[in-house]
Amino acid sequence: MAKSKFEYVRQFETVDKLLPNSWIVVRIDGKNFHKFSDIHGFEKPNDLRGLSLMSESAASVMTEFKDIILAYGQSDEYSFVMKKDTTQYGRRASKLSTTITSLFSSSFVFLWPKFFSDKPLQYPPAFDGRCVLYPSNKNLRDYLSWRQADCHINNLYNTCFWTLIKQGSCSPKEAEERLKGTVSGDKNELLFSEFNINYNNEPEIFRKGTTLLWNLVEEEVTSGQGTEFEKTVKKTRRTVQKIHKDIIGNNFWTEHPELLGTEVR
Ligand code: DGT
Ligand code: MG
Ligand code: MG
């Protein structure tokens, strides 16, 4: 077909194909969720419904993008790890990040009423998204450890902050002052000695965040029942599994050798 004289403008598009043989992480994060969580009356410091909505939106992304081997989420963010040799969208960074981010956002809005039936959405939320490449397994594990350590640090701080306000009758300013310069041991001690809270007994979803993995289920499927063509075949179905565990230490990775080793299809 003849090309129009305008066709040349295509050359202005930049090529953003990601390096081969590297882990691709797409991280999405809520835009101004400080305001969003306030306006929608999220529980402080953690809203279980909000976190569940984030995870179900992430699961819908995983179901659509089969090359995602694992997703990790906490607060208003989710990281999607795509297998090293994915050829999805020719590894084009903007195509990957924008499609994943927009599917996450639309799922979040679509699923909202399931989690907040009593609270209509007040305005359309937005998420940013980026692709980051990690060339080695160590880099990838360190990346995920960084996000889980961030979850822990923020959650310990926020648990203290809101306990001081809700149970200790502190003002936000006073709570901030009390926590200034404290290390994690001090915060654990404050919770235990003043409020009888053992931080380690706080729900794992808050302390560890959420990891989504593929669960492979072997099934027998029968077709042509009652006819001479009846046959039963074994099929593997993949479902998304949600866990709230430590992913920094070696245990998780030795329990799931398929993640960093051979690919999951
Ligand atoms: P950004 O990402 O630069 O557009 O700005 P924010 O405000 O989204 O900041 P970010 O992503 O660093 O921090 C997440 C905010 O979301 C933080 O202010 C706390 C809030 N948030 C996240 N999950 C919850 C929750 O379960 N409950 C409440 N109350 N707030 C939450
Ligand atoms: Mg945010
Ligand atoms: Mg965030």
PDB file of C-alpha atoms and ligand atoms in Angstrom:
ATOM      1  CA  MET A   1       0.000   0.000   0.000  1.00  0.00           C
ATOM      2  CA  ALA A   2       1.261   3.460  -0.836  1.00  0.00           C
ATOM      3  CA  LYS A   3       2.517   5.394   2.132  1.00  0.00           C
ATOM      4  CA  SER A   4       1.315   8.897   2.850  1.00  0.00           C
ATOM      5  CA  LYS A   5       3.763  11.773   2.775  1.00  0.00           C
ATOM      6  CA  PHE A   6       3.289  12.053   6.531  1.00  0.00           C
ATOM      7  CA  GLU A   7       4.694   8.603   7.195  1.00  0.00           C
ATOM      8  CA  TYR A   8       8.187   9.959   7.929  1.00  0.00           C
ATOM      9  CA  VAL A   9       7.078  11.283  11.347  1.00  0.00           C
ATOM     10  CA  ARG A  10       7.225   7.702  12.635  1.00  0.00           C
ATOM     11  CA  GLN A  11      11.019   8.054  12.689  1.00  0.00           C
ATOM     12  CA  PHE A  12      10.703  10.514  15.557  1.00  0.00           C
ATOM     13  CA  GLU A  13       9.534   7.724  17.870  1.00  0.00           C
ATOM     14  CA  THR A  14      12.291   6.498  20.143  1.00  0.00           C
ATOM     15  CA  VAL A  15      13.145   2.831  20.476  1.00  0.00           C
ATOM     16  CA  ASP A  16      12.875   1.698  24.083  1.00  0.00           C
ATOM     17  CA  LYS A  17      13.505  -2.024  23.757  1.00  0.00           C
ATOM     18  CA  LEU A  18      14.840  -3.392  27.043  1.00  0.00           C
ATOM     19  CA  LEU A  19      18.119  -5.295  27.244  1.00  0.00           C
ATOM     20  CA  PRO A  20      17.704  -9.052  26.714  1.00  0.00           C
ATOM     21  CA  ASN A  21      18.394 -11.630  29.409  1.00  0.00           C
ATOM     22  CA  SER A  22      17.585  -9.371  32.364  1.00  0.00           C
ATOM     23  CA  TRP A  23      14.743  -9.433  34.842  1.00  0.00           C
ATOM     24  CA  ILE A  24      12.141  -6.792  34.060  1.00  0.00           C
ATOM     25  CA  VAL A  25      10.403  -5.269  37.065  1.00  0.00           C
ATOM     26  CA  VAL A  26       7.384  -3.074  36.455  1.00  0.00           C
ATOM     27  CA  ARG A  27       6.526  -1.081  39.567  1.00  0.00           C
ATOM     28  CA  ILE A  28       3.264   0.820  39.860  1.00  0.00           C
ATOM     29  CA  ASP A  29       2.537   3.317  42.655  1.00  0.00           C
ATOM     30  CA  GLY A  30      -0.614   5.264  43.569  1.00  0.00           C
ATOM     31  CA  LYS A  31      -0.585   8.972  42.726  1.00  0.00           C
ATOM     32  CA  ASN A  32      -1.001  11.080  45.851  1.00  0.00           C
ATOM     33  CA  PHE A  33      -2.471   8.225  47.889  1.00  0.00           C
ATOM     34  CA  HIS A  34      -1.925  10.283  50.996  1.00  0.00           C
ATOM     35  CA  LYS A  35      -4.925  12.316  49.849  1.00  0.00           C
ATOM     36  CA  PHE A  36      -6.759   9.347  48.267  1.00  0.00           C
ATOM     37  CA  SER A  37      -6.650   7.283  51.473  1.00  0.00           C
ATOM     38  CA  ASP A  38      -7.777  10.283  53.552  1.00  0.00           C
ATOM     39  CA  ILE A  39     -10.711  11.162  51.311  1.00  0.00           C
ATOM     40  CA  HIS A  40     -11.879   7.539  51.251  1.00  0.00           C
ATOM     41  CA  GLY A  41     -11.524   7.155  55.021  1.00  0.00           C
ATOM     42  CA  PHE A  42      -8.913   4.378  54.951  1.00  0.00           C
ATOM     43  CA  GLU A  43      -8.132   2.832  58.340  1.00  0.00           C
ATOM     44  CA  LYS A  44      -4.852   4.092  59.774  1.00  0.00           C
ATOM     45  CA  PRO A  45      -2.173   2.930  59.461  1.00  0.00           C
ATOM     46  CA  ASN A  46      -3.406  -0.076  57.414  1.00  0.00           C
ATOM     47  CA  ASP A  47      -6.694  -0.600  55.653  1.00  0.00           C
ATOM     48  CA  LEU A  48      -7.314  -4.280  54.995  1.00  0.00           C
ATOM     49  CA  ARG A  49      -9.900  -3.602  52.306  1.00  0.00           C
ATOM     50  CA  GLY A  50      -7.574  -1.215  50.470  1.00  0.00           C
ATOM     51  CA  LEU A  51      -4.713  -3.724  50.604  1.00  0.00           C
ATOM     52  CA  SER A  52      -6.985  -6.549  49.392  1.00  0.00           C
ATOM     53  CA  LEU A  53      -8.199  -4.385  46.515  1.00  0.00           C
ATOM     54  CA  MET A  54      -4.575  -3.661  45.543  1.00  0.00           C
ATOM     55  CA  SER A  55      -3.777  -7.403  45.565  1.00  0.00           C
ATOM     56  CA  GLU A  56      -6.826  -8.426  43.580  1.00  0.00           C
ATOM     57  CA  SER A  57      -6.026  -5.753  40.979  1.00  0.00           C
ATOM     58  CA  ALA A  58      -2.458  -7.111  40.841  1.00  0.00           C
ATOM     59  CA  ALA A  59      -3.785 -10.665  40.439  1.00  0.00           C
ATOM     60  CA  SER A  60      -5.846  -9.546  37.455  1.00  0.00           C
ATOM     61  CA  VAL A  61      -2.667  -8.094  35.902  1.00  0.00           C
ATOM     62  CA  MET A  62      -0.858 -11.404  36.502  1.00  0.00           C
ATOM     63  CA  THR A  63      -3.682 -13.378  34.917  1.00  0.00           C
ATOM     64  CA  GLU A  64      -3.396 -11.262  31.778  1.00  0.00           C
ATOM     65  CA  PHE A  65       0.429 -11.215  31.676  1.00  0.00           C
ATOM     66  CA  LYS A  66       1.460 -14.849  31.987  1.00  0.00           C
ATOM     67  CA  ASP A  67       5.189 -13.984  31.899  1.00  0.00           C
ATOM     68  CA  ILE A  68       4.940 -12.352  35.337  1.00  0.00           C
ATOM     69  CA  ILE A  69       6.511 -14.905  37.673  1.00  0.00           C
ATOM     70  CA  LEU A  70       5.946 -13.043  40.935  1.00  0.00           C
ATOM     71  CA  ALA A  71       4.412  -9.816  42.210  1.00  0.00           C
ATOM     72  CA  TYR A  72       5.121  -8.055  45.491  1.00  0.00           C
ATOM     73  CA  GLY A  73       2.942  -5.331  46.977  1.00  0.00           C
ATOM     74  CA  GLN A  74       2.742  -3.083  50.020  1.00  0.00           C
ATOM     75  CA  SER A  75       1.057   0.259  50.755  1.00  0.00           C
ATOM     76  CA  ASP A  76      -0.003   1.810  47.413  1.00  0.00           C
ATOM     77  CA  GLU A  77       2.582   0.007  45.269  1.00  0.00           C
ATOM     78  CA  TYR A  78       3.025  -3.294  43.429  1.00  0.00           C
ATOM     79  CA  SER A  79       6.107  -4.689  41.671  1.00  0.00           C
ATOM     80  CA  PHE A  80       5.650  -7.187  38.847  1.00  0.00           C
ATOM     81  CA  VAL A  81       8.617  -9.392  37.965  1.00  0.00           C
ATOM     82  CA  MET A  82       8.640 -10.619  34.368  1.00  0.00           C
ATOM     83  CA  LYS A  83      10.698 -13.639  33.423  1.00  0.00           C
ATOM     84  CA  LYS A  84      14.179 -12.883  32.118  1.00  0.00           C
ATOM     85  CA  ASP A  85      13.536 -14.073  28.596  1.00  0.00           C
ATOM     86  CA  THR A  86      10.083 -12.622  28.087  1.00  0.00           C
ATOM     87  CA  THR A  87       9.455 -11.451  24.537  1.00  0.00           C
ATOM     88  CA  GLN A  88       6.181  -9.756  25.430  1.00  0.00           C
ATOM     89  CA  TYR A  89       5.686  -6.615  23.305  1.00  0.00           C
ATOM     90  CA  GLY A  90       9.225  -7.084  21.988  1.00  0.00           C
ATOM     91  CA  ARG A  91      10.391  -5.988  25.484  1.00  0.00           C
ATOM     92  CA  ARG A  92       9.390  -2.403  24.732  1.00  0.00           C
ATOM     93  CA  ALA A  93       9.552  -0.529  28.044  1.00  0.00           C
ATOM     94  CA  SER A  94       6.779   1.998  27.507  1.00  0.00           C
ATOM     95  CA  LYS A  95       4.390  -0.573  26.036  1.00  0.00           C
ATOM     96  CA  LEU A  96       4.954  -2.881  29.030  1.00  0.00           C
ATOM     97  CA  SER A  97       4.752  -0.212  31.735  1.00  0.00           C
ATOM     98  CA  THR A  98       1.763   1.650  30.302  1.00  0.00           C
ATOM     99  CA  THR A  99      -0.316  -1.469  29.594  1.00  0.00           C
ATOM    100  CA  ILE A 100       0.375  -2.982  33.011  1.00  0.00           C
ATOM    101  CA  THR A 101      -0.268   0.327  34.773  1.00  0.00           C
ATOM    102  CA  SER A 102      -3.500   0.998  32.927  1.00  0.00           C
ATOM    103  CA  LEU A 103      -4.788  -2.551  33.478  1.00  0.00           C
ATOM    104  CA  PHE A 104      -3.947  -2.208  37.175  1.00  0.00           C
ATOM    105  CA  SER A 105      -5.765   1.164  37.398  1.00  0.00           C
ATOM    106  CA  SER A 106      -8.872  -0.012  35.561  1.00  0.00           C
ATOM    107  CA  SER A 107      -9.001  -3.197  37.673  1.00  0.00           C
ATOM    108  CA  PHE A 108      -8.701  -1.077  40.835  1.00  0.00           C
ATOM    109  CA  VAL A 109     -11.707   1.015  39.761  1.00  0.00           C
ATOM    110  CA  PHE A 110     -13.631  -2.014  38.435  1.00  0.00           C
ATOM    111  CA  LEU A 111     -13.137  -3.983  41.664  1.00  0.00           C
ATOM    112  CA  TRP A 112     -13.640  -1.031  44.027  1.00  0.00           C
ATOM    113  CA  PRO A 113     -17.343  -1.776  44.842  1.00  0.00           C
ATOM    114  CA  LYS A 114     -16.468  -5.359  45.796  1.00  0.00           C
ATOM    115  CA  PHE A 115     -14.275  -4.080  48.639  1.00  0.00           C
ATOM    116  CA  PHE A 116     -15.894  -0.723  49.434  1.00  0.00           C
ATOM    117  CA  SER A 117     -19.601  -1.398  48.876  1.00  0.00           C
ATOM    118  CA  ASP A 118     -20.529   1.335  51.360  1.00  0.00           C
ATOM    119  CA  LYS A 119     -18.151   3.959  49.964  1.00  0.00           C
ATOM    120  CA  PRO A 120     -18.493   5.222  46.397  1.00  0.00           C
ATOM    121  CA  LEU A 121     -15.272   6.204  44.684  1.00  0.00           C
ATOM    122  CA  GLN A 122     -14.913   9.988  45.030  1.00  0.00           C
ATOM    123  CA  TYR A 123     -12.646  10.583  42.028  1.00  0.00           C
ATOM    124  CA  PRO A 124     -10.637   8.509  39.500  1.00  0.00           C
ATOM    125  CA  PRO A 125      -7.365   7.309  41.053  1.00  0.00           C
ATOM    126  CA  ALA A 126      -4.154   7.226  39.030  1.00  0.00           C
ATOM    127  CA  PHE A 127      -0.986   5.132  39.243  1.00  0.00           C
ATOM    128  CA  ASP A 128       2.458   5.777  37.835  1.00  0.00           C
ATOM    129  CA  GLY A 129       4.514   2.960  36.358  1.00  0.00           C
ATOM    130  CA  ARG A 130       8.115   2.299  35.423  1.00  0.00           C
ATOM    131  CA  CYS A 131      10.299  -0.532  34.144  1.00  0.00           C
ATOM    132  CA  VAL A 132      13.568  -1.341  35.863  1.00  0.00           C
ATOM    133  CA  LEU A 133      16.045  -3.965  34.652  1.00  0.00           C
ATOM    134  CA  TYR A 134      17.941  -6.258  36.997  1.00  0.00           C
ATOM    135  CA  PRO A 135      20.686  -8.268  35.296  1.00  0.00           C
ATOM    136  CA  SER A 136      21.479 -10.762  38.063  1.00  0.00           C
ATOM    137  CA  ASN A 137      19.415 -12.902  40.452  1.00  0.00           C
ATOM    138  CA  LYS A 138      21.177 -11.143  43.333  1.00  0.00           C
ATOM    139  CA  ASN A 139      20.088  -7.743  42.002  1.00  0.00           C
ATOM    140  CA  LEU A 140      16.502  -8.963  41.723  1.00  0.00           C
ATOM    141  CA  ARG A 141      16.484 -10.425  45.225  1.00  0.00           C
ATOM    142  CA  ASP A 142      18.038  -7.238  46.602  1.00  0.00           C
ATOM    143  CA  TYR A 143      15.351  -5.207  44.834  1.00  0.00           C
ATOM    144  CA  LEU A 144      12.541  -7.265  46.406  1.00  0.00           C
ATOM    145  CA  SER A 145      14.319  -7.170  49.781  1.00  0.00           C
ATOM    146  CA  TRP A 146      14.506  -3.383  49.497  1.00  0.00           C
ATOM    147  CA  ARG A 147      10.723  -3.148  48.980  1.00  0.00           C
ATOM    148  CA  GLN A 148       9.975  -5.568  51.846  1.00  0.00           C
ATOM    149  CA  ALA A 149      12.399  -3.763  54.172  1.00  0.00           C
ATOM    150  CA  ASP A 150      10.624  -0.512  53.231  1.00  0.00           C
ATOM    151  CA  CYS A 151       7.304  -2.145  54.177  1.00  0.00           C
ATOM    152  CA  HIS A 152       8.724  -3.166  57.564  1.00  0.00           C
ATOM    153  CA  ILE A 153      10.342   0.193  58.354  1.00  0.00           C
ATOM    154  CA  ASN A 154       7.218   2.193  57.408  1.00  0.00           C
ATOM    155  CA  ASN A 155       4.843  -0.194  59.152  1.00  0.00           C
ATOM    156  CA  LEU A 156       6.794  -0.194  62.404  1.00  0.00           C
ATOM    157  CA  TYR A 157       6.915   3.609  62.373  1.00  0.00           C
ATOM    158  CA  ASN A 158       3.236   3.971  61.427  1.00  0.00           C
ATOM    159  CA  THR A 159       2.115   1.404  64.011  1.00  0.00           C
ATOM    160  CA  CYS A 160       3.903   3.398  66.729  1.00  0.00           C
ATOM    161  CA  PHE A 161       2.688   6.737  65.407  1.00  0.00           C
ATOM    162  CA  TRP A 162      -0.990   5.739  65.281  1.00  0.00           C
ATOM    163  CA  THR A 163      -0.862   3.809  68.566  1.00  0.00           C
ATOM    164  CA  LEU A 164       0.524   6.916  70.289  1.00  0.00           C
ATOM    165  CA  ILE A 165      -2.365   8.922  68.821  1.00  0.00           C
ATOM    166  CA  LYS A 166      -5.210   6.421  69.234  1.00  0.00           C
ATOM    167  CA  GLN A 167      -4.260   4.830  72.557  1.00  0.00           C
ATOM    168  CA  GLY A 168      -1.732   7.281  73.956  1.00  0.00           C
ATOM    169  CA  SER A 169      -3.827  10.420  73.340  1.00  0.00           C
ATOM    170  CA  CYS A 170      -0.889  12.140  71.633  1.00  0.00           C
ATOM    171  CA  SER A 171      -1.351  14.789  68.978  1.00  0.00           C
ATOM    172  CA  PRO A 172       0.317  14.035  65.617  1.00  0.00           C
ATOM    173  CA  LYS A 173       3.038  16.549  66.521  1.00  0.00           C
ATOM    174  CA  GLU A 174       3.676  14.912  69.922  1.00  0.00           C
ATOM    175  CA  ALA A 175       3.759  11.426  68.358  1.00  0.00           C
ATOM    176  CA  GLU A 176       6.280  12.643  65.793  1.00  0.00           C
ATOM    177  CA  GLU A 177       8.432  14.138  68.557  1.00  0.00           C
ATOM    178  CA  ARG A 178       8.316  10.887  70.568  1.00  0.00           C
ATOM    179  CA  LEU A 179       9.561   8.884  67.574  1.00  0.00           C
ATOM    180  CA  LYS A 180      12.270  11.283  66.438  1.00  0.00           C
ATOM    181  CA  GLY A 181      15.696   9.617  66.512  1.00  0.00           C
ATOM    182  CA  THR A 182      14.390   6.204  67.637  1.00  0.00           C
ATOM    183  CA  VAL A 183      15.759   2.976  66.145  1.00  0.00           C
ATOM    184  CA  SER A 184      13.659  -0.134  65.565  1.00  0.00           C
ATOM    185  CA  GLY A 185      14.525  -1.626  69.009  1.00  0.00           C
ATOM    186  CA  ASP A 186      13.199   1.538  70.693  1.00  0.00           C
ATOM    187  CA  LYS A 187       9.965   1.336  68.718  1.00  0.00           C
ATOM    188  CA  ASN A 188       9.411  -2.343  69.602  1.00  0.00           C
ATOM    189  CA  GLU A 189      10.061  -1.483  73.239  1.00  0.00           C
ATOM    190  CA  LEU A 190       7.697   1.509  73.189  1.00  0.00           C
ATOM    191  CA  LEU A 191       4.867  -0.634  71.805  1.00  0.00           C
ATOM    192  CA  PHE A 192       5.500  -3.412  74.304  1.00  0.00           C
ATOM    193  CA  SER A 193       6.146  -1.475  77.504  1.00  0.00           C
ATOM    194  CA  GLU A 194       3.550   1.272  77.053  1.00  0.00           C
ATOM    195  CA  PHE A 195       0.798  -0.476  75.100  1.00  0.00           C
ATOM    196  CA  ASN A 196       1.429  -4.185  75.677  1.00  0.00           C
ATOM    197  CA  ILE A 197       1.722  -4.727  71.920  1.00  0.00           C
ATOM    198  CA  ASN A 198       4.174  -7.333  70.659  1.00  0.00           C
ATOM    199  CA  TYR A 199       4.992  -6.027  67.199  1.00  0.00           C
ATOM    200  CA  ASN A 200       5.814  -9.544  65.978  1.00  0.00           C
ATOM    201  CA  ASN A 201       2.199 -10.534  66.623  1.00  0.00           C
ATOM    202  CA  GLU A 202       0.839  -7.827  64.330  1.00  0.00           C
ATOM    203  CA  PRO A 203      -0.771  -9.299  61.173  1.00  0.00           C
ATOM    204  CA  GLU A 204       1.790 -10.556  58.645  1.00  0.00           C
ATOM    205  CA  ILE A 205       0.032  -8.790  55.776  1.00  0.00           C
ATOM    206  CA  PHE A 206       0.974  -5.468  57.425  1.00  0.00           C
ATOM    207  CA  ARG A 207       4.525  -6.454  58.435  1.00  0.00           C
ATOM    208  CA  LYS A 208       5.552  -8.416  55.333  1.00  0.00           C
ATOM    209  CA  GLY A 209       3.346  -7.113  52.522  1.00  0.00           C
ATOM    210  CA  THR A 210       1.854  -9.454  49.914  1.00  0.00           C
ATOM    211  CA  THR A 211       3.567 -11.775  47.465  1.00  0.00           C
ATOM    212  CA  LEU A 212       1.642 -13.244  44.546  1.00  0.00           C
ATOM    213  CA  LEU A 213       2.835 -16.486  42.978  1.00  0.00           C
ATOM    214  CA  TRP A 214       1.561 -18.976  40.469  1.00  0.00           C
ATOM    215  CA  ASN A 215       0.080 -22.104  41.941  1.00  0.00           C
ATOM    216  CA  LEU A 216       0.038 -25.021  39.503  1.00  0.00           C
ATOM    217  CA  VAL A 217      -2.990 -27.286  39.909  1.00  0.00           C
ATOM    218  CA  GLU A 218      -3.112 -30.658  38.097  1.00  0.00           C
ATOM    219  CA  GLU A 219      -6.614 -31.415  36.886  1.00  0.00           C
ATOM    220  CA  GLU A 220      -8.287 -34.227  34.954  1.00  0.00           C
ATOM    221  CA  VAL A 221     -10.603 -32.897  32.270  1.00  0.00           C
ATOM    222  CA  THR A 222     -13.116 -35.224  30.598  1.00  0.00           C
ATOM    223  CA  SER A 223     -14.684 -34.408  27.257  1.00  0.00           C
ATOM    224  CA  GLY A 224     -17.329 -36.160  25.154  1.00  0.00           C
ATOM    225  CA  GLN A 225     -18.980 -37.736  28.192  1.00  0.00           C
ATOM    226  CA  GLY A 226     -21.200 -40.712  27.457  1.00  0.00           C
ATOM    227  CA  THR A 227     -20.068 -40.966  23.840  1.00  0.00           C
ATOM    228  CA  GLU A 228     -17.562 -43.230  22.137  1.00  0.00           C
ATOM    229  CA  PHE A 229     -15.223 -40.208  21.990  1.00  0.00           C
ATOM    230  CA  GLU A 230     -15.067 -39.767  25.759  1.00  0.00           C
ATOM    231  CA  LYS A 231     -11.548 -39.084  26.903  1.00  0.00           C
ATOM    232  CA  THR A 232      -9.829 -37.762  29.978  1.00  0.00           C
ATOM    233  CA  VAL A 233      -6.690 -35.678  29.789  1.00  0.00           C
ATOM    234  CA  LYS A 234      -4.476 -34.184  32.500  1.00  0.00           C
ATOM    235  CA  LYS A 235      -4.236 -30.416  32.388  1.00  0.00           C
ATOM    236  CA  THR A 236      -2.282 -27.943  34.473  1.00  0.00           C
ATOM    237  CA  ARG A 237      -4.261 -24.919  35.587  1.00  0.00           C
ATOM    238  CA  ARG A 238      -2.519 -21.884  37.003  1.00  0.00           C
ATOM    239  CA  THR A 239      -4.071 -19.910  39.810  1.00  0.00           C
ATOM    240  CA  VAL A 240      -2.665 -16.912  41.660  1.00  0.00           C
ATOM    241  CA  GLN A 241      -1.604 -17.677  45.224  1.00  0.00           C
ATOM    242  CA  LYS A 242      -1.314 -14.916  47.858  1.00  0.00           C
ATOM    243  CA  ILE A 243       1.187 -15.159  50.711  1.00  0.00           C
ATOM    244  CA  HIS A 244       2.484 -12.811  53.411  1.00  0.00           C
ATOM    245  CA  LYS A 245       5.931 -14.174  54.146  1.00  0.00           C
ATOM    246  CA  ASP A 246       9.523 -13.100  54.475  1.00  0.00           C
ATOM    247  CA  ILE A 247      11.103 -12.950  51.008  1.00  0.00           C
ATOM    248  CA  ILE A 248      14.411 -11.453  52.173  1.00  0.00           C
ATOM    249  CA  GLY A 249      15.912 -14.632  53.673  1.00  0.00           C
ATOM    250  CA  ASN A 250      16.905 -17.785  51.770  1.00  0.00           C
ATOM    251  CA  ASN A 251      13.968 -19.937  52.923  1.00  0.00           C
ATOM    252  CA  PHE A 252      11.433 -18.517  50.501  1.00  0.00           C
ATOM    253  CA  TRP A 253      13.796 -18.935  47.539  1.00  0.00           C
ATOM    254  CA  THR A 254      14.764 -22.506  48.408  1.00  0.00           C
ATOM    255  CA  GLU A 255      11.071 -23.356  48.785  1.00  0.00           C
ATOM    256  CA  HIS A 256      10.486 -21.923  45.290  1.00  0.00           C
ATOM    257  CA  PRO A 257      13.500 -22.941  43.196  1.00  0.00           C
ATOM    258  CA  GLU A 258      11.451 -22.513  40.002  1.00  0.00           C
ATOM    259  CA  LEU A 259      11.408 -18.722  40.404  1.00  0.00           C
ATOM    260  CA  LEU A 260      15.055 -17.959  39.783  1.00  0.00           C
ATOM    261  CA  GLY A 261      15.928 -21.224  38.065  1.00  0.00           C
ATOM    262  CA  THR A 262      13.913 -22.582  35.215  1.00  0.00           C
ATOM    263  CA  GLU A 263      11.092 -20.606  33.759  1.00  0.00           C
ATOM    264  CA  VAL A 264       7.466 -21.028  34.774  1.00  0.00           C
ATOM    265  CA  ARG A 265       5.126 -21.454  31.829  1.00  0.00           C
TER     266      ARG A 265
HETATM  267  P1  DGT B   1       3.124   9.911  45.246  1.00  0.00           P
HETATM  268  O1  DGT B   1       3.315   8.429  45.215  1.00  0.00           O
HETATM  269  O2  DGT B   1       4.436  10.620  45.158  1.00  0.00           O
HETATM  270  O3  DGT B   1       2.148  10.413  44.245  1.00  0.00           O
HETATM  271  O4  DGT B   1       2.518  10.308  46.683  1.00  0.00           O
HETATM  272  P2  DGT B   1       1.792   9.378  47.752  1.00  0.00           P
HETATM  273  O5  DGT B   1       0.984  10.256  48.643  1.00  0.00           O
HETATM  274  O6  DGT B   1       1.048   8.269  47.082  1.00  0.00           O
HETATM  275  O7  DGT B   1       3.015   8.815  48.602  1.00  0.00           O
HETATM  276  P3  DGT B   1       3.627   7.365  48.768  1.00  0.00           P
HETATM  277  O8  DGT B   1       3.346   6.488  47.606  1.00  0.00           O
HETATM  278  O9  DGT B   1       5.065   7.555  49.140  1.00  0.00           O
HETATM  279  O10 DGT B   1       2.922   6.818  50.063  1.00  0.00           O
HETATM  280  C1  DGT B   1       1.715   6.140  50.093  1.00  0.00           C
HETATM  281  C2  DGT B   1       0.643   6.923  50.837  1.00  0.00           C
HETATM  282  O11 DGT B   1      -0.549   6.160  50.839  1.00  0.00           O
HETATM  283  C3  DGT B   1       0.993   7.211  52.286  1.00  0.00           C
HETATM  284  O12 DGT B   1       0.691   8.572  52.569  1.00  0.00           O
HETATM  285  C4  DGT B   1       0.072   6.344  53.087  1.00  0.00           C
HETATM  286  C5  DGT B   1      -1.069   6.052  52.142  1.00  0.00           C
HETATM  287  N1  DGT B   1      -1.565   4.706  52.351  1.00  0.00           N
HETATM  288  C6  DGT B   1      -1.217   3.578  51.694  1.00  0.00           C
HETATM  289  N2  DGT B   1      -1.857   2.499  52.213  1.00  0.00           N
HETATM  290  C7  DGT B   1      -2.629   2.975  53.211  1.00  0.00           C
HETATM  291  C8  DGT B   1      -3.532   2.362  54.138  1.00  0.00           C
HETATM  292  O13 DGT B   1      -3.782   1.134  54.134  1.00  0.00           O
HETATM  293  N3  DGT B   1      -4.140   3.179  55.045  1.00  0.00           N
HETATM  294  C9  DGT B   1      -3.925   4.526  55.064  1.00  0.00           C
HETATM  295  N4  DGT B   1      -4.548   5.267  55.969  1.00  0.00           N
HETATM  296  N5  DGT B   1      -3.082   5.135  54.225  1.00  0.00           N
HETATM  297  C10 DGT B   1      -2.455   4.368  53.308  1.00  0.00           C
HETATM  298 MG    MG B   2       2.081   6.795  45.975  1.00  0.00          MG
HETATM  299 MG    MG B   3       3.976   4.398  47.600  1.00  0.00          MG
END
